[in-house]
Amino acid sequence: MKQSPSLKKMLVTALLAALAYVLNTAVVFPAMAPFQHFVNVLAVYLLGPWYGMAAAFICGSLRMLSGRTIMAVTGGIVGPVLAGFLYKKTKNVCLLALGEMVGSGILGALLSYPFMVTFYGMKAGNWAQLIPFFLPSAAVGSLLGLLTILLTKKTGLIDKLKAKINA
């Protein structure tokens, strides 16, 4: 039975969300989740921005259920949208990774600030105070995702996978 492209994309989205959750749970860095950004880059390349955002939302929600703050969601959902927009306009994977880095590392941090003040009692200060915590994680994960895409492009593996998902 032939599967529709949207069903394939939903299945791959769920798999990528699960991969991000497992990697972020198994490989722990204090206050960092670089594998979320790694998976965001891969998801945007393979599926597009909306499915990438869905994978980030699913993983972030699971991480929240495991005791993380709302930053697990707010910090990860902006990056795939910006990355996807840049990639769609330029087809440049370096700009895709940069979009994830800026979207999650800076815009995600700014989006998280009001939630942390309102719901978690963080003392109000500078809106940008979360950026130093978000940006290193987003940078490491985005670069890992970019390297993975570039290395698998040489073998043609990732493009074959992308074609199968979208067929």
PDB file of C-alpha atoms in Angstrom:
ATOM      1  CA  MET A   1       0.000   0.000   0.000  1.00  0.00           C
ATOM      2  CA  LYS A   2       1.382   3.382  -1.020  1.00  0.00           C
ATOM      3  CA  GLN A   3       1.671   5.995   1.723  1.00  0.00           C
ATOM      4  CA  SER A   4       0.933   9.639   1.099  1.00  0.00           C
ATOM      5  CA  PRO A   5       3.773  12.161   1.492  1.00  0.00           C
ATOM      6  CA  SER A   6       2.019  13.801   4.445  1.00  0.00           C
ATOM      7  CA  LEU A   7       1.731  10.483   6.304  1.00  0.00           C
ATOM      8  CA  LYS A   8       5.417   9.796   5.670  1.00  0.00           C
ATOM      9  CA  LYS A   9       6.265  13.285   6.905  1.00  0.00           C
ATOM     10  CA  MET A  10       4.205  12.785  10.072  1.00  0.00           C
ATOM     11  CA  LEU A  11       5.941   9.473  10.770  1.00  0.00           C
ATOM     12  CA  VAL A  12       9.406  10.960  10.229  1.00  0.00           C
ATOM     13  CA  THR A  13       8.424  13.954  12.390  1.00  0.00           C
ATOM     14  CA  ALA A  14       7.484  11.607  15.232  1.00  0.00           C
ATOM     15  CA  LEU A  15      10.717   9.643  14.804  1.00  0.00           C
ATOM     16  CA  LEU A  16      12.835  12.804  14.832  1.00  0.00           C
ATOM     17  CA  ALA A  17      11.001  14.120  17.907  1.00  0.00           C
ATOM     18  CA  ALA A  18      11.667  10.805  19.658  1.00  0.00           C
ATOM     19  CA  LEU A  19      15.325  10.903  18.590  1.00  0.00           C
ATOM     20  CA  ALA A  20      15.721  14.425  19.985  1.00  0.00           C
ATOM     21  CA  TYR A  21      14.039  13.433  23.242  1.00  0.00           C
ATOM     22  CA  VAL A  22      16.191  10.326  23.714  1.00  0.00           C
ATOM     23  CA  LEU A  23      19.437  12.119  22.820  1.00  0.00           C
ATOM     24  CA  ASN A  24      18.646  15.059  25.115  1.00  0.00           C
ATOM     25  CA  THR A  25      17.766  12.673  27.939  1.00  0.00           C
ATOM     26  CA  ALA A  26      20.666  10.249  27.499  1.00  0.00           C
ATOM     27  CA  VAL A  27      23.428  12.786  26.814  1.00  0.00           C
ATOM     28  CA  VAL A  28      23.101  15.447  29.481  1.00  0.00           C
ATOM     29  CA  PHE A  29      24.772  18.820  29.402  1.00  0.00           C
ATOM     30  CA  PRO A  30      23.937  21.213  32.247  1.00  0.00           C
ATOM     31  CA  ALA A  31      21.263  23.642  30.996  1.00  0.00           C
ATOM     32  CA  MET A  32      21.880  22.686  27.362  1.00  0.00           C
ATOM     33  CA  ALA A  33      19.977  20.641  24.802  1.00  0.00           C
ATOM     34  CA  PRO A  34      22.146  20.738  21.677  1.00  0.00           C
ATOM     35  CA  PHE A  35      20.548  17.628  20.200  1.00  0.00           C
ATOM     36  CA  GLN A  36      17.223  19.455  19.921  1.00  0.00           C
ATOM     37  CA  HIS A  37      18.887  21.921  17.563  1.00  0.00           C
ATOM     38  CA  PHE A  38      20.721  19.124  15.752  1.00  0.00           C
ATOM     39  CA  VAL A  39      17.400  17.401  15.068  1.00  0.00           C
ATOM     40  CA  ASN A  40      15.742  20.730  14.171  1.00  0.00           C
ATOM     41  CA  VAL A  41      18.299  21.248  11.387  1.00  0.00           C
ATOM     42  CA  LEU A  42      17.775  17.724  10.066  1.00  0.00           C
ATOM     43  CA  ALA A  43      13.979  18.022  10.315  1.00  0.00           C
ATOM     44  CA  VAL A  44      13.886  21.291   8.404  1.00  0.00           C
ATOM     45  CA  TYR A  45      16.159  19.921   5.688  1.00  0.00           C
ATOM     46  CA  LEU A  46      14.167  16.710   5.304  1.00  0.00           C
ATOM     47  CA  LEU A  47      10.617  17.892   6.000  1.00  0.00           C
ATOM     48  CA  GLY A  48      10.334  21.684   5.960  1.00  0.00           C
ATOM     49  CA  PRO A  49       9.748  24.308   8.633  1.00  0.00           C
ATOM     50  CA  TRP A  50       6.289  23.319   9.875  1.00  0.00           C
ATOM     51  CA  TYR A  51       7.116  19.665  10.409  1.00  0.00           C
ATOM     52  CA  GLY A  52      10.418  20.761  11.972  1.00  0.00           C
ATOM     53  CA  MET A  53       8.513  22.997  14.354  1.00  0.00           C
ATOM     54  CA  ALA A  54       6.109  20.142  15.121  1.00  0.00           C
ATOM     55  CA  ALA A  55       9.026  17.820  15.970  1.00  0.00           C
ATOM     56  CA  ALA A  56      10.509  20.508  18.252  1.00  0.00           C
ATOM     57  CA  PHE A  57       7.128  21.048  19.929  1.00  0.00           C
ATOM     58  CA  ILE A  58       6.606  17.316  20.505  1.00  0.00           C
ATOM     59  CA  CYS A  59      10.096  16.847  21.935  1.00  0.00           C
ATOM     60  CA  GLY A  60       9.817  19.984  24.079  1.00  0.00           C
ATOM     61  CA  SER A  61       6.453  18.853  25.417  1.00  0.00           C
ATOM     62  CA  LEU A  62       7.891  15.459  26.348  1.00  0.00           C
ATOM     63  CA  ARG A  63      10.825  17.170  28.040  1.00  0.00           C
ATOM     64  CA  MET A  64       8.408  19.381  29.995  1.00  0.00           C
ATOM     65  CA  LEU A  65       6.529  16.277  31.140  1.00  0.00           C
ATOM     66  CA  SER A  66       9.904  14.966  32.326  1.00  0.00           C
ATOM     67  CA  GLY A  67      10.448  17.957  34.586  1.00  0.00           C
ATOM     68  CA  ARG A  68      11.941  20.629  32.333  1.00  0.00           C
ATOM     69  CA  THR A  69      10.560  24.155  32.163  1.00  0.00           C
ATOM     70  CA  ILE A  70       8.515  25.668  29.358  1.00  0.00           C
ATOM     71  CA  MET A  71      11.814  26.756  27.810  1.00  0.00           C
ATOM     72  CA  ALA A  72      12.017  23.223  26.383  1.00  0.00           C
ATOM     73  CA  VAL A  73       9.178  24.261  24.063  1.00  0.00           C
ATOM     74  CA  THR A  74       9.616  28.008  23.596  1.00  0.00           C
ATOM     75  CA  GLY A  75      13.347  27.714  23.008  1.00  0.00           C
ATOM     76  CA  GLY A  76      13.024  25.172  20.236  1.00  0.00           C
ATOM     77  CA  ILE A  77      10.048  26.105  18.092  1.00  0.00           C
ATOM     78  CA  VAL A  78      11.195  29.421  16.598  1.00  0.00           C
ATOM     79  CA  GLY A  79      14.425  28.077  15.113  1.00  0.00           C
ATOM     80  CA  PRO A  80      12.895  25.618  12.648  1.00  0.00           C
ATOM     81  CA  VAL A  81      10.559  28.271  11.260  1.00  0.00           C
ATOM     82  CA  LEU A  82      13.359  30.785  10.646  1.00  0.00           C
ATOM     83  CA  ALA A  83      15.689  28.056   9.368  1.00  0.00           C
ATOM     84  CA  GLY A  84      13.005  26.747   7.040  1.00  0.00           C
ATOM     85  CA  PHE A  85      12.240  30.194   5.683  1.00  0.00           C
ATOM     86  CA  LEU A  86      15.920  30.869   4.959  1.00  0.00           C
ATOM     87  CA  TYR A  87      16.441  27.452   3.383  1.00  0.00           C
ATOM     88  CA  LYS A  88      13.316  27.734   1.241  1.00  0.00           C
ATOM     89  CA  LYS A  89      14.472  31.112  -0.101  1.00  0.00           C
ATOM     90  CA  THR A  90      18.152  30.246  -0.656  1.00  0.00           C
ATOM     91  CA  LYS A  91      18.541  26.412  -0.698  1.00  0.00           C
ATOM     92  CA  ASN A  92      21.711  27.075   1.340  1.00  0.00           C
ATOM     93  CA  VAL A  93      22.232  24.592   4.194  1.00  0.00           C
ATOM     94  CA  CYS A  94      24.650  26.957   5.951  1.00  0.00           C
ATOM     95  CA  LEU A  95      21.885  29.562   6.169  1.00  0.00           C
ATOM     96  CA  LEU A  96      19.514  26.833   7.371  1.00  0.00           C
ATOM     97  CA  ALA A  97      21.893  26.137  10.291  1.00  0.00           C
ATOM     98  CA  LEU A  98      22.357  29.859  10.934  1.00  0.00           C
ATOM     99  CA  GLY A  99      18.576  30.310  10.981  1.00  0.00           C
ATOM    100  CA  GLU A 100      18.254  27.579  13.613  1.00  0.00           C
ATOM    101  CA  MET A 101      21.046  29.143  15.649  1.00  0.00           C
ATOM    102  CA  VAL A 102      19.559  32.648  15.577  1.00  0.00           C
ATOM    103  CA  GLY A 103      15.947  31.477  15.798  1.00  0.00           C
ATOM    104  CA  SER A 104      16.433  29.203  18.797  1.00  0.00           C
ATOM    105  CA  GLY A 105      19.515  30.816  20.346  1.00  0.00           C
ATOM    106  CA  ILE A 106      18.315  34.412  20.310  1.00  0.00           C
ATOM    107  CA  LEU A 107      14.628  34.626  19.356  1.00  0.00           C
ATOM    108  CA  GLY A 108      13.741  31.507  21.378  1.00  0.00           C
ATOM    109  CA  ALA A 109      15.510  32.987  24.404  1.00  0.00           C
ATOM    110  CA  LEU A 110      13.597  36.253  24.030  1.00  0.00           C
ATOM    111  CA  LEU A 111      10.306  34.369  23.653  1.00  0.00           C
ATOM    112  CA  SER A 112      11.055  32.301  26.777  1.00  0.00           C
ATOM    113  CA  TYR A 113      11.715  35.321  28.997  1.00  0.00           C
ATOM    114  CA  PRO A 114       8.098  36.411  29.679  1.00  0.00           C
ATOM    115  CA  PHE A 115       7.029  32.815  30.365  1.00  0.00           C
ATOM    116  CA  MET A 116       9.842  32.342  32.861  1.00  0.00           C
ATOM    117  CA  VAL A 117       8.991  35.585  34.658  1.00  0.00           C
ATOM    118  CA  THR A 118       5.237  34.925  34.676  1.00  0.00           C
ATOM    119  CA  PHE A 119       5.023  31.197  35.381  1.00  0.00           C
ATOM    120  CA  TYR A 120       8.303  30.281  37.053  1.00  0.00           C
ATOM    121  CA  GLY A 121       8.975  33.349  39.193  1.00  0.00           C
ATOM    122  CA  MET A 122      12.218  34.337  37.489  1.00  0.00           C
ATOM    123  CA  LYS A 123      13.209  37.787  38.657  1.00  0.00           C
ATOM    124  CA  ALA A 124      12.515  40.313  35.947  1.00  0.00           C
ATOM    125  CA  GLY A 125      15.671  41.814  34.570  1.00  0.00           C
ATOM    126  CA  ASN A 126      17.022  42.195  31.097  1.00  0.00           C
ATOM    127  CA  TRP A 127      15.026  40.540  28.285  1.00  0.00           C
ATOM    128  CA  ALA A 128      18.275  39.271  26.814  1.00  0.00           C
ATOM    129  CA  GLN A 129      19.468  37.521  29.990  1.00  0.00           C
ATOM    130  CA  LEU A 130      18.587  34.048  28.676  1.00  0.00           C
ATOM    131  CA  ILE A 131      20.534  34.394  25.412  1.00  0.00           C
ATOM    132  CA  PRO A 132      23.878  33.298  26.952  1.00  0.00           C
ATOM    133  CA  PHE A 133      22.181  30.056  28.033  1.00  0.00           C
ATOM    134  CA  PHE A 134      20.413  29.369  24.733  1.00  0.00           C
ATOM    135  CA  LEU A 135      22.960  30.466  22.123  1.00  0.00           C
ATOM    136  CA  PRO A 136      25.799  28.006  22.915  1.00  0.00           C
ATOM    137  CA  SER A 137      23.386  25.068  22.824  1.00  0.00           C
ATOM    138  CA  ALA A 138      21.829  26.253  19.572  1.00  0.00           C
ATOM    139  CA  ALA A 139      25.263  26.863  18.031  1.00  0.00           C
ATOM    140  CA  VAL A 140      26.618  23.411  18.923  1.00  0.00           C
ATOM    141  CA  GLY A 141      23.474  21.587  17.783  1.00  0.00           C
ATOM    142  CA  SER A 142      23.123  23.594  14.574  1.00  0.00           C
ATOM    143  CA  LEU A 143      26.733  22.951  13.630  1.00  0.00           C
ATOM    144  CA  LEU A 144      26.333  19.219  14.321  1.00  0.00           C
ATOM    145  CA  GLY A 145      23.249  19.187  12.097  1.00  0.00           C
ATOM    146  CA  LEU A 146      25.043  21.101   9.361  1.00  0.00           C
ATOM    147  CA  LEU A 147      28.029  18.721   9.478  1.00  0.00           C
ATOM    148  CA  THR A 148      25.710  15.723   9.316  1.00  0.00           C
ATOM    149  CA  ILE A 149      23.933  17.116   6.256  1.00  0.00           C
ATOM    150  CA  LEU A 150      27.175  18.038   4.501  1.00  0.00           C
ATOM    151  CA  LEU A 151      28.773  14.643   5.178  1.00  0.00           C
ATOM    152  CA  THR A 152      25.730  12.662   4.106  1.00  0.00           C
ATOM    153  CA  LYS A 153      25.266  14.834   1.023  1.00  0.00           C
ATOM    154  CA  LYS A 154      28.643  13.611  -0.237  1.00  0.00           C
ATOM    155  CA  THR A 155      27.341  10.042  -0.243  1.00  0.00           C
ATOM    156  CA  GLY A 156      23.901  11.075  -1.490  1.00  0.00           C
ATOM    157  CA  LEU A 157      22.272   9.348   1.473  1.00  0.00           C
ATOM    158  CA  ILE A 158      20.351  12.292   2.898  1.00  0.00           C
ATOM    159  CA  ASP A 159      19.040  13.376  -0.486  1.00  0.00           C
ATOM    160  CA  LYS A 160      17.803   9.836  -1.209  1.00  0.00           C
ATOM    161  CA  LEU A 161      16.048   9.832   2.159  1.00  0.00           C
ATOM    162  CA  LYS A 162      14.540  13.250   1.461  1.00  0.00           C
ATOM    163  CA  ALA A 163      13.285  12.081  -1.946  1.00  0.00           C
ATOM    164  CA  LYS A 164      11.693   8.952  -0.418  1.00  0.00           C
ATOM    165  CA  ILE A 165       9.946  10.986   2.271  1.00  0.00           C
ATOM    166  CA  ASN A 166       8.582  13.482  -0.223  1.00  0.00           C
ATOM    167  CA  ALA A 167       7.620  10.926  -2.921  1.00  0.00           C
TER     168      ALA A 167
END
